[in-house]
Amino acid sequence: MERTYIMVKPDGVQRRLTGEIIRRFENRGLRLIGLKMFVPSREIAENHYGVHREKPFFGSLVEFITSGPVVAMVWEGTQAVRAARQMIGATNPLEAAPGSIRGDYAVEIGENLVHGSDAPETAETEIALWFQPGELLP
């Protein structure tokens, strides 16, 4: 079974879409094995978005993700990363397919509701960053 990291961003929490997002993953057949809600520290946000450190939008990414509570989750299932990415939709919500989370609920690239790991290797790194050993169901 493959695992993926999914995060409902502050805009998704503020708009009360967390339950809808969880429902979609459950309906798809993925298994929720880790969940917690908190306001991320600047350190964790900078580590999470480290690949963008040299880009001009890095600071605004960090500010946004630390601006309110997020819901951090780990989902498990067959090809979980690929399935989740399909469900989430394109980064730019205006290019996201109808029926995807971003296609149905978002319009701005800067506030696109949800993050999902882009590869199994990235998922492992992100899960280790956001969850401590023992916080996931076996």
Tab-separated table of C-alpha atoms in Angstrom:
chain	number	residue	atom	x	y	z
A	1	MET	CA	0.000	0.000	0.000
A	2	GLU	CA	1.216	3.458	-0.911
A	3	ARG	CA	0.909	6.476	1.369
A	4	THR	CA	0.433	10.130	0.517
A	5	TYR	CA	0.418	13.376	2.446
A	6	ILE	CA	-2.608	15.638	2.043
A	7	MET	CA	-3.097	19.003	3.709
A	8	VAL	CA	-6.216	21.144	3.795
A	9	LYS	CA	-4.724	24.629	3.651
A	10	PRO	CA	-5.921	27.573	5.777
A	11	ASP	CA	-8.390	28.720	3.105
A	12	GLY	CA	-10.009	25.274	2.976
A	13	VAL	CA	-10.324	25.154	6.762
A	14	GLN	CA	-11.691	28.706	6.886
A	15	ARG	CA	-14.268	27.903	4.212
A	16	ARG	CA	-15.320	24.777	6.158
A	17	LEU	CA	-14.452	22.385	3.319
A	18	THR	CA	-12.426	19.937	5.430
A	19	GLY	CA	-15.287	17.469	5.827
A	20	GLU	CA	-16.086	17.534	2.113
A	21	ILE	CA	-12.433	16.939	1.236
A	22	ILE	CA	-12.171	14.032	3.680
A	23	ARG	CA	-15.430	12.587	2.334
A	24	ARG	CA	-14.056	12.587	-1.200
A	25	PHE	CA	-10.930	10.672	-0.187
A	26	GLU	CA	-12.962	8.166	1.822
A	27	ASN	CA	-15.400	7.674	-1.054
A	28	ARG	CA	-12.462	7.023	-3.376
A	29	GLY	CA	-11.477	4.110	-1.158
A	30	LEU	CA	-8.347	5.510	0.468
A	31	ARG	CA	-7.763	4.808	4.154
A	32	LEU	CA	-7.113	7.681	6.575
A	33	ILE	CA	-4.218	6.685	8.835
A	34	GLY	CA	-3.192	10.057	10.279
A	35	LEU	CA	-4.948	13.354	10.954
A	36	LYS	CA	-4.244	16.455	13.002
A	37	MET	CA	-5.216	20.108	12.951
A	38	PHE	CA	-2.866	22.897	13.981
A	39	VAL	CA	-1.256	26.164	12.901
A	40	PRO	CA	2.101	25.243	11.350
A	41	SER	CA	5.264	26.873	12.630
A	42	ARG	CA	7.339	28.986	10.277
A	43	GLU	CA	10.075	26.326	10.484
A	44	ILE	CA	7.857	23.474	9.283
A	45	ALA	CA	6.391	25.688	6.526
A	46	GLU	CA	9.843	26.702	5.296
A	47	ASN	CA	10.949	23.062	5.269
A	48	HIS	CA	7.788	21.970	3.469
A	49	TYR	CA	8.203	24.573	0.725
A	50	GLY	CA	12.014	24.362	0.689
A	51	VAL	CA	12.126	23.436	-3.015
A	52	HIS	CA	10.739	26.915	-3.727
A	53	ARG	CA	13.149	28.760	-1.413
A	54	GLU	CA	14.823	30.737	-4.219
A	55	LYS	CA	11.582	31.640	-6.000
A	56	PRO	CA	9.967	35.054	-5.531
A	57	PHE	CA	6.738	33.576	-4.138
A	58	PHE	CA	8.442	31.562	-1.353
A	59	GLY	CA	7.753	34.159	1.346
A	60	SER	CA	4.080	34.462	0.489
A	61	LEU	CA	3.701	30.645	0.495
A	62	VAL	CA	5.146	30.465	3.994
A	63	GLU	CA	3.030	33.389	5.207
A	64	PHE	CA	-0.140	31.844	3.804
A	65	ILE	CA	0.389	28.341	5.198
A	66	THR	CA	1.134	29.756	8.668
A	67	SER	CA	-1.803	32.200	8.591
A	68	GLY	CA	-4.272	29.783	10.184
A	69	PRO	CA	-4.973	26.166	11.007
A	70	VAL	CA	-4.329	23.384	8.503
A	71	VAL	CA	-5.537	19.795	8.559
A	72	ALA	CA	-2.600	17.463	7.953
A	73	MET	CA	-3.483	13.949	6.834
A	74	VAL	CA	-1.917	10.721	5.656
A	75	TRP	CA	-3.929	8.511	3.322
A	76	GLU	CA	-3.084	4.974	2.274
A	77	GLY	CA	-4.183	2.900	-0.697
A	78	THR	CA	-3.308	1.536	-4.108
A	79	GLN	CA	-1.468	4.262	-6.045
A	80	ALA	CA	-2.527	6.738	-3.363
A	81	VAL	CA	-0.344	9.574	-4.677
A	82	ARG	CA	-1.682	9.342	-8.209
A	83	ALA	CA	-5.292	8.938	-7.064
A	84	ALA	CA	-5.018	11.925	-4.713
A	85	ARG	CA	-3.439	14.168	-7.345
A	86	GLN	CA	-6.240	13.331	-9.736
A	87	MET	CA	-8.851	14.138	-7.101
A	88	ILE	CA	-7.172	17.417	-6.121
A	89	GLY	CA	-6.852	18.779	-9.669
A	90	ALA	CA	-4.401	21.152	-11.334
A	91	THR	CA	-2.483	23.665	-9.203
A	92	ASN	CA	-4.219	26.489	-11.038
A	93	PRO	CA	-7.895	25.992	-10.162
A	94	LEU	CA	-8.972	27.591	-13.435
A	95	GLU	CA	-7.232	24.710	-15.229
A	96	ALA	CA	-8.514	22.028	-12.836
A	97	ALA	CA	-11.066	19.582	-14.195
A	98	PRO	CA	-14.658	19.872	-13.033
A	99	GLY	CA	-15.241	17.237	-10.376
A	100	SER	CA	-11.792	17.748	-8.846
A	101	ILE	CA	-11.547	19.522	-5.481
A	102	ARG	CA	-9.890	22.607	-6.951
A	103	GLY	CA	-12.108	22.516	-10.039
A	104	ASP	CA	-15.223	22.532	-7.881
A	105	TYR	CA	-14.223	24.879	-5.046
A	106	ALA	CA	-11.261	27.132	-5.889
A	107	VAL	CA	-10.538	30.023	-8.261
A	108	GLU	CA	-7.191	31.462	-7.132
A	109	ILE	CA	-3.826	29.745	-7.558
A	110	GLY	CA	-2.590	31.264	-4.276
A	111	GLU	CA	-5.533	29.878	-2.332
A	112	ASN	CA	-6.168	26.478	-3.877
A	113	LEU	CA	-7.489	24.713	-0.746
A	114	VAL	CA	-5.381	21.577	-0.594
A	115	HIS	CA	-1.844	20.235	-0.974
A	116	GLY	CA	-1.014	16.722	-2.067
A	117	SER	CA	2.326	14.962	-2.452
A	118	ASP	CA	3.498	14.786	-6.069
A	119	ALA	CA	5.404	11.488	-5.862
A	120	PRO	CA	5.790	8.556	-3.451
A	121	GLU	CA	9.270	9.792	-2.466
A	122	THR	CA	7.943	13.273	-1.746
A	123	ALA	CA	5.125	11.734	0.284
A	124	GLU	CA	7.628	9.926	2.519
A	125	THR	CA	9.529	13.167	3.146
A	126	GLU	CA	6.380	15.195	3.797
A	127	ILE	CA	4.867	12.585	6.108
A	128	ALA	CA	8.094	12.520	8.140
A	129	LEU	CA	8.055	16.335	8.328
A	130	TRP	CA	4.432	16.721	9.449
A	131	PHE	CA	3.987	13.567	11.596
A	132	GLN	CA	6.040	12.122	14.422
A	133	PRO	CA	6.714	8.380	14.772
A	134	GLY	CA	3.729	6.704	16.396
A	135	GLU	CA	1.159	9.239	15.162
A	136	LEU	CA	-0.016	7.042	12.266
A	137	LEU	CA	-2.250	4.007	12.435
A	138	PRO	CA	-0.483	0.777	11.538
